[in-house]
mmCIF file of C-alpha atoms and ligand atoms in Angstrom:
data_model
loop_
_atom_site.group_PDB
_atom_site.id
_atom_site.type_symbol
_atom_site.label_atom_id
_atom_site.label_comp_id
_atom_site.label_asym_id
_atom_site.label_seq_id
_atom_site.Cartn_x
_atom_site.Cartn_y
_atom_site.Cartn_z
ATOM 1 C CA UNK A 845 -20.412 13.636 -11.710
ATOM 2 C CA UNK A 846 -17.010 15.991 -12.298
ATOM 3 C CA UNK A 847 -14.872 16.547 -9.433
ATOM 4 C CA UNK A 848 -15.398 19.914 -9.223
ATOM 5 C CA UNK A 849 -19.255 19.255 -8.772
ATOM 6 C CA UNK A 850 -18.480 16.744 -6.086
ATOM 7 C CA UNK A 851 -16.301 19.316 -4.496
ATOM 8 C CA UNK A 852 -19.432 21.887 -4.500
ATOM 9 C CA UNK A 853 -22.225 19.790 -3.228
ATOM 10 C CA UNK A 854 -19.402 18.609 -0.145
ATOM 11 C CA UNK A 855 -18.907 22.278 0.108
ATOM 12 C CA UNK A 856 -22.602 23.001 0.457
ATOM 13 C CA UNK A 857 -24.027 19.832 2.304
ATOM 14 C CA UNK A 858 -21.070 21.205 5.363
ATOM 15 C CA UNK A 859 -21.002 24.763 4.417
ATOM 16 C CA UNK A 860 -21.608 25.493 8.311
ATOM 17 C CA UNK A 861 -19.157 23.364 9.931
ATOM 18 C CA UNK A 862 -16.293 23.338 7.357
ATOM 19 C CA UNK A 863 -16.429 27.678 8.538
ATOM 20 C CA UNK A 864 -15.534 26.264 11.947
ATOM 21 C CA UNK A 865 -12.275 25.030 11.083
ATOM 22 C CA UNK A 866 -9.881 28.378 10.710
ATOM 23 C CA UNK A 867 -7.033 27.025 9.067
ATOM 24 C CA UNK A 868 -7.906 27.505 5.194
ATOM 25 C CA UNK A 869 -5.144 24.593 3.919
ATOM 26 C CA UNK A 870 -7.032 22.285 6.446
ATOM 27 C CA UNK A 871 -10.707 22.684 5.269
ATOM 28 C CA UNK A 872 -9.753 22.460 1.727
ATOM 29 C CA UNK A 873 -7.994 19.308 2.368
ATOM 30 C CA UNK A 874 -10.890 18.288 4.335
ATOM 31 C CA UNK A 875 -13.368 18.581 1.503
ATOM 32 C CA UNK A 876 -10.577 17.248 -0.862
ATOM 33 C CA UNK A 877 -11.196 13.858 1.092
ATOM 34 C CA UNK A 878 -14.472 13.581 0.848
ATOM 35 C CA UNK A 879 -14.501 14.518 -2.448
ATOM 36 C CA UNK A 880 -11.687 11.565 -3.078
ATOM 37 C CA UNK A 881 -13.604 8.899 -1.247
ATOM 38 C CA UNK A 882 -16.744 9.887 -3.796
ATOM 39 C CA UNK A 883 -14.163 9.327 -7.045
ATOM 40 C CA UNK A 884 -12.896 6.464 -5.566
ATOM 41 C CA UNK A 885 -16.002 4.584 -4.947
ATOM 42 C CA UNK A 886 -18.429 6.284 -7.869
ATOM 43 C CA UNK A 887 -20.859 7.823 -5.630
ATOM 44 C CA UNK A 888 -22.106 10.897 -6.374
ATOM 45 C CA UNK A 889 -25.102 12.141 -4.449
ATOM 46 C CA UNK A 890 -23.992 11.730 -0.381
ATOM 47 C CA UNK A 891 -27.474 12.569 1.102
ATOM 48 C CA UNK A 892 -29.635 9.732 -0.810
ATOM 49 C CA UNK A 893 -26.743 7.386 -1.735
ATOM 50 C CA UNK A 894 -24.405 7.238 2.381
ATOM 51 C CA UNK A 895 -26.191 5.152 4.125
ATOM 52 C CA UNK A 896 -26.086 5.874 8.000
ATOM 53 C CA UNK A 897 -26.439 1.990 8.995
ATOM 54 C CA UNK A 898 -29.788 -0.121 10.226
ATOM 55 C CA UNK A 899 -32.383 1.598 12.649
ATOM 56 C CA UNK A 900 -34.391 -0.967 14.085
ATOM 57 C CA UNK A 901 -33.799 -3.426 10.794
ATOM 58 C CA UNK A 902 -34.560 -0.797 8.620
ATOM 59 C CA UNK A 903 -31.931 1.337 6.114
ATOM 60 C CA UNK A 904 -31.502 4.338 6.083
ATOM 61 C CA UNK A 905 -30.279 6.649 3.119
ATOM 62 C CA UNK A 906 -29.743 10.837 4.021
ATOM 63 C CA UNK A 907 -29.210 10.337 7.879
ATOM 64 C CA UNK A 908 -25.327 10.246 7.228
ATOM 65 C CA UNK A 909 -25.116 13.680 6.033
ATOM 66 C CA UNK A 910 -26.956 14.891 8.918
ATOM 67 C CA UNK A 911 -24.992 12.475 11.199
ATOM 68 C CA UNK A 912 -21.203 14.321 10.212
ATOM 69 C CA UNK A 913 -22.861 17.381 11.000
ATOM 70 C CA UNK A 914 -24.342 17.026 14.230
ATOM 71 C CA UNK A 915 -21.257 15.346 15.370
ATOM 72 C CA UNK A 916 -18.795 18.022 14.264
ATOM 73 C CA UNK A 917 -21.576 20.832 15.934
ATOM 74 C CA UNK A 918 -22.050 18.371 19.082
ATOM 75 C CA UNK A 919 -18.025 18.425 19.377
ATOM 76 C CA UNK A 920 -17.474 21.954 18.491
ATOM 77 C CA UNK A 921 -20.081 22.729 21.137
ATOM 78 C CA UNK A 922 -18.214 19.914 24.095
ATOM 79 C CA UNK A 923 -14.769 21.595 22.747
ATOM 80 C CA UNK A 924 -15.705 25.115 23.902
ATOM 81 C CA UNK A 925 -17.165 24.496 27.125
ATOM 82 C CA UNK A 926 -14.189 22.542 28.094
ATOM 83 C CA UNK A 927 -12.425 25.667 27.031
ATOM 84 C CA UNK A 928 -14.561 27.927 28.685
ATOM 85 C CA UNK A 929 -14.592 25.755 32.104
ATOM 86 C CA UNK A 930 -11.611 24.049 32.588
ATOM 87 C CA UNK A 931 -9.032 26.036 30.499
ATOM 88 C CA UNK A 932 -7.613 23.108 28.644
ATOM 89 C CA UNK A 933 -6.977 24.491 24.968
ATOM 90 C CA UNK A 934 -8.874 22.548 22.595
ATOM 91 C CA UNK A 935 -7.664 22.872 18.995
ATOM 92 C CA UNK A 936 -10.995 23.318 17.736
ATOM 93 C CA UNK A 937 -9.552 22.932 13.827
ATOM 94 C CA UNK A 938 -9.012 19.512 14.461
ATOM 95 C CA UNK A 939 -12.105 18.679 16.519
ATOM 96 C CA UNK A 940 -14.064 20.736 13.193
ATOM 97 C CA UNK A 941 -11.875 18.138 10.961
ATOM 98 C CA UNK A 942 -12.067 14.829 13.190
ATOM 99 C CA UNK A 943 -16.018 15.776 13.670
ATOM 100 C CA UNK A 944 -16.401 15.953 9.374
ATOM 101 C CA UNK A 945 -14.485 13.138 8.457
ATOM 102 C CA UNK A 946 -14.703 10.470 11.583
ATOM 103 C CA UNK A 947 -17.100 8.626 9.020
ATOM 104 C CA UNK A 948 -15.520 9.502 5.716
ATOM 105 C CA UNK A 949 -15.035 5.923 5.347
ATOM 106 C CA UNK A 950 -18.198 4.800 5.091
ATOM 107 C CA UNK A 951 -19.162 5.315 1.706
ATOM 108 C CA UNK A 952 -16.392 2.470 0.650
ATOM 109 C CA UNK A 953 -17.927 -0.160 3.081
ATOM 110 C CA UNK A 954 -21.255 0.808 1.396
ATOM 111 C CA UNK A 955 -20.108 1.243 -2.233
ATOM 112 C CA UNK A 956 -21.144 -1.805 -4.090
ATOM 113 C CA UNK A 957 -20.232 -0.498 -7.672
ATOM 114 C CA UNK A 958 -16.687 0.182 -7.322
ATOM 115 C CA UNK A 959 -13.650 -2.398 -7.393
ATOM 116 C CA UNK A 960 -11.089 -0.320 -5.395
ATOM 117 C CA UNK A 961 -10.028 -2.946 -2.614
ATOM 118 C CA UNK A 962 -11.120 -0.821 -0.037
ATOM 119 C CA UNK A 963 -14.243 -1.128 -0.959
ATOM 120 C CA UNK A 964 -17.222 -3.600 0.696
ATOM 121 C CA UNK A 965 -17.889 -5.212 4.190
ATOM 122 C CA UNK A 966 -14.149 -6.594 4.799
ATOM 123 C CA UNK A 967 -12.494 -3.336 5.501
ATOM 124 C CA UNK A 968 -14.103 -1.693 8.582
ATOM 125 C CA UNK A 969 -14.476 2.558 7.858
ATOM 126 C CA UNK A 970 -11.730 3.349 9.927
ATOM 127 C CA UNK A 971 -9.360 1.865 7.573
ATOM 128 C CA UNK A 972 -10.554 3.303 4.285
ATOM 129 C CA UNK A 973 -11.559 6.798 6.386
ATOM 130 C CA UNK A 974 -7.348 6.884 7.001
ATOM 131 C CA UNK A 975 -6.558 6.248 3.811
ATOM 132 C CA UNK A 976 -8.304 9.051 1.574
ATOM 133 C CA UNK A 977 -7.350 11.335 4.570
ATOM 134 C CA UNK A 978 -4.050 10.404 4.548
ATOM 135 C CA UNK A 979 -3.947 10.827 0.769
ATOM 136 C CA UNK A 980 -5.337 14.451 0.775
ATOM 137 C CA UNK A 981 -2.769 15.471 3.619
ATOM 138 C CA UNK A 982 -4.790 15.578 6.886
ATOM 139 C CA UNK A 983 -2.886 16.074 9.728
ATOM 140 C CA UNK A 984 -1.823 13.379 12.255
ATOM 141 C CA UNK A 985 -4.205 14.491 14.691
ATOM 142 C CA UNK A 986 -6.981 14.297 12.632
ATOM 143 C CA UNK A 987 -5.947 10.710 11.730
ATOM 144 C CA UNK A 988 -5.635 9.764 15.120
ATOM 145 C CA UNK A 989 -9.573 10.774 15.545
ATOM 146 C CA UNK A 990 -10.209 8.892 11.994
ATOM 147 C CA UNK A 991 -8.884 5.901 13.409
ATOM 148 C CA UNK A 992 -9.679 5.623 17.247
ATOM 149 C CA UNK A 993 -13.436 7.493 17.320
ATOM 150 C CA UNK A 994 -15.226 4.253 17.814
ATOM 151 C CA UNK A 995 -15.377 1.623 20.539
ATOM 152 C CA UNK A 996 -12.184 0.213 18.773
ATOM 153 C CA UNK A 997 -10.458 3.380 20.630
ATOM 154 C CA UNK A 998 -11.045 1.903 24.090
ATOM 155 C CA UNK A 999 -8.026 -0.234 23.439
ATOM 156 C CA UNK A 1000 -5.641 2.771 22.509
ATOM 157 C CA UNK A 1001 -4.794 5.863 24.110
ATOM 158 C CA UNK A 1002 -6.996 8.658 23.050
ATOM 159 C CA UNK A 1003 -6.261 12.604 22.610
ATOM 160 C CA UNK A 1004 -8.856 15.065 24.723
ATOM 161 C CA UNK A 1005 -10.392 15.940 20.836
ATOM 162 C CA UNK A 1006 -10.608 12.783 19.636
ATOM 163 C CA UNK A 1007 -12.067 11.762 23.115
ATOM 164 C CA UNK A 1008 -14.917 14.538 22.477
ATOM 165 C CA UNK A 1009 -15.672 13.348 19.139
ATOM 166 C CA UNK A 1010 -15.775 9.696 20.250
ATOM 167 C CA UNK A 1011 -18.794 10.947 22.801
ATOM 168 C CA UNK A 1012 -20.182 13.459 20.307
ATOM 169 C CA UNK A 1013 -20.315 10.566 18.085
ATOM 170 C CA UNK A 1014 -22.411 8.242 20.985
ATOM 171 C CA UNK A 1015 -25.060 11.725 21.378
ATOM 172 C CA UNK A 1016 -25.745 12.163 17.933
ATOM 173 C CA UNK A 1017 -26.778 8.837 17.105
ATOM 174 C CA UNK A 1018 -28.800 8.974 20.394
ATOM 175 C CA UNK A 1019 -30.654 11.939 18.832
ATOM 176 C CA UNK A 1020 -30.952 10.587 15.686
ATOM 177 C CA UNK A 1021 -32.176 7.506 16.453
ATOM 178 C CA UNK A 1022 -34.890 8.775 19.038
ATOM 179 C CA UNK A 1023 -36.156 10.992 16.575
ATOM 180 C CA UNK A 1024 -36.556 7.941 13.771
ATOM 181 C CA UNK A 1025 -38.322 5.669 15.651
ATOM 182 C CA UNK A 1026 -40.599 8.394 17.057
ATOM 183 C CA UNK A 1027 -39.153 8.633 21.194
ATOM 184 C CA UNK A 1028 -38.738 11.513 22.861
ATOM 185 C CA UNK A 1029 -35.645 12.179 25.358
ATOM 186 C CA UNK A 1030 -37.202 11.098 28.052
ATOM 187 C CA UNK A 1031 -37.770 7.902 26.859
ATOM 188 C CA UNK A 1032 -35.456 4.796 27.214
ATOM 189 C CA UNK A 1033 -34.026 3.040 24.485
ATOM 190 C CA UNK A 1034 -32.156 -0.059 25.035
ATOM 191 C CA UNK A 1035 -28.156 0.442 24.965
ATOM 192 C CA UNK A 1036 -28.010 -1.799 21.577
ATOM 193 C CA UNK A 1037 -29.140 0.443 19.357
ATOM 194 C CA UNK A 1038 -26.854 3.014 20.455
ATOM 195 C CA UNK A 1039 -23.719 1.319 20.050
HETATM 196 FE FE1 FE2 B 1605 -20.345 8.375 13.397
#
């Protein structure tokens, strides 16, 4: 696949949420990285090929798409109320940014055809996410959310955005998850399978 088609289909698969972020340089650069991270590791087709992880022992192919989208609307959505309620400013741009490429990094530790040494189990997504961000010009802010979304953040000082994400993260695989294995909200689901 050319770069330029890789470039459209990331355009199109987050069409919504990269009109969220208003800074023009910043959602270019934002679909330049996922566009790199597809070069780098030869995939070409995000929604059958990114794999969102193991749902009750079972792979899943397409959910990862949908995954970087409901986290960047979940944040969006946390990053306005807090506006609205408590008057903290919220750079939305970089919650927009954090939300799209928190799991950017991903498709190396799934990417079983390319040598580039990011690539495979070793390097956790948070690693590899940095790096193609860092390469396209992402801000520091949106590194920092790259690099401390996950429960590896409770040892580090987080910003408020990259705090949201980090909980927008935790709902959407909630939802997700309930709707895969057919439970409603109401329903409990033990805390492993949200981690
Ligand atoms: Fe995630």
């Amino acid at each position: 696949m050319s770069e330029g088609r890789s470039e459209e289909l990331v355009r199109e698969l987050f069409a919504d949420e990269l009109r969220a972020i208003a800074d023009a340089g910043l959602r270019n650069n934002v679909v330049k990285t996922w566009t790199l991270a597809m070069r780098l590791t030869g995939v070409t087709d995000l929604v059958s090929e990114l794999q969102s992880g193991q749902i009750y022992g079972e792979q899943k192919s397409g959910l990862a798409v949908e995954h970087t989208r409901s986290v960047t609307q979940i944040a969006l959505g946390i990053a306005r109320a807090i506006a609205v309620t408590d008057s903290i400013p919220v750079d939305l741009d970089v919650v927009a940014a954090g939300g799209l490429l928190h799991d950017a990094g991903k498709i190396f530790e799934q990417a079983t055809e390319s040598d580039h040494p990011l690539t495979g189990p070793l390097i956790s997504h948070h690693f590899s996410g940095l790096y193609v961000a860092m390469e396209c010009s992402i801000p520091r802010e949106v590194l920092h959310i790259i690099a401390f979304h996950a429960r590896e953040g409770h040892h580090h000082r987080r910003s408020l955005e990259c705090h949201i994400v980090y909980r927008a993260d935790a709902l959407s695989v909630d939802a997700l998850l309930r709707r895969e294995v057919g439970k409603t909200a109401s329903d409990v689901i033990p805390y492993a399978y949200l981690r």
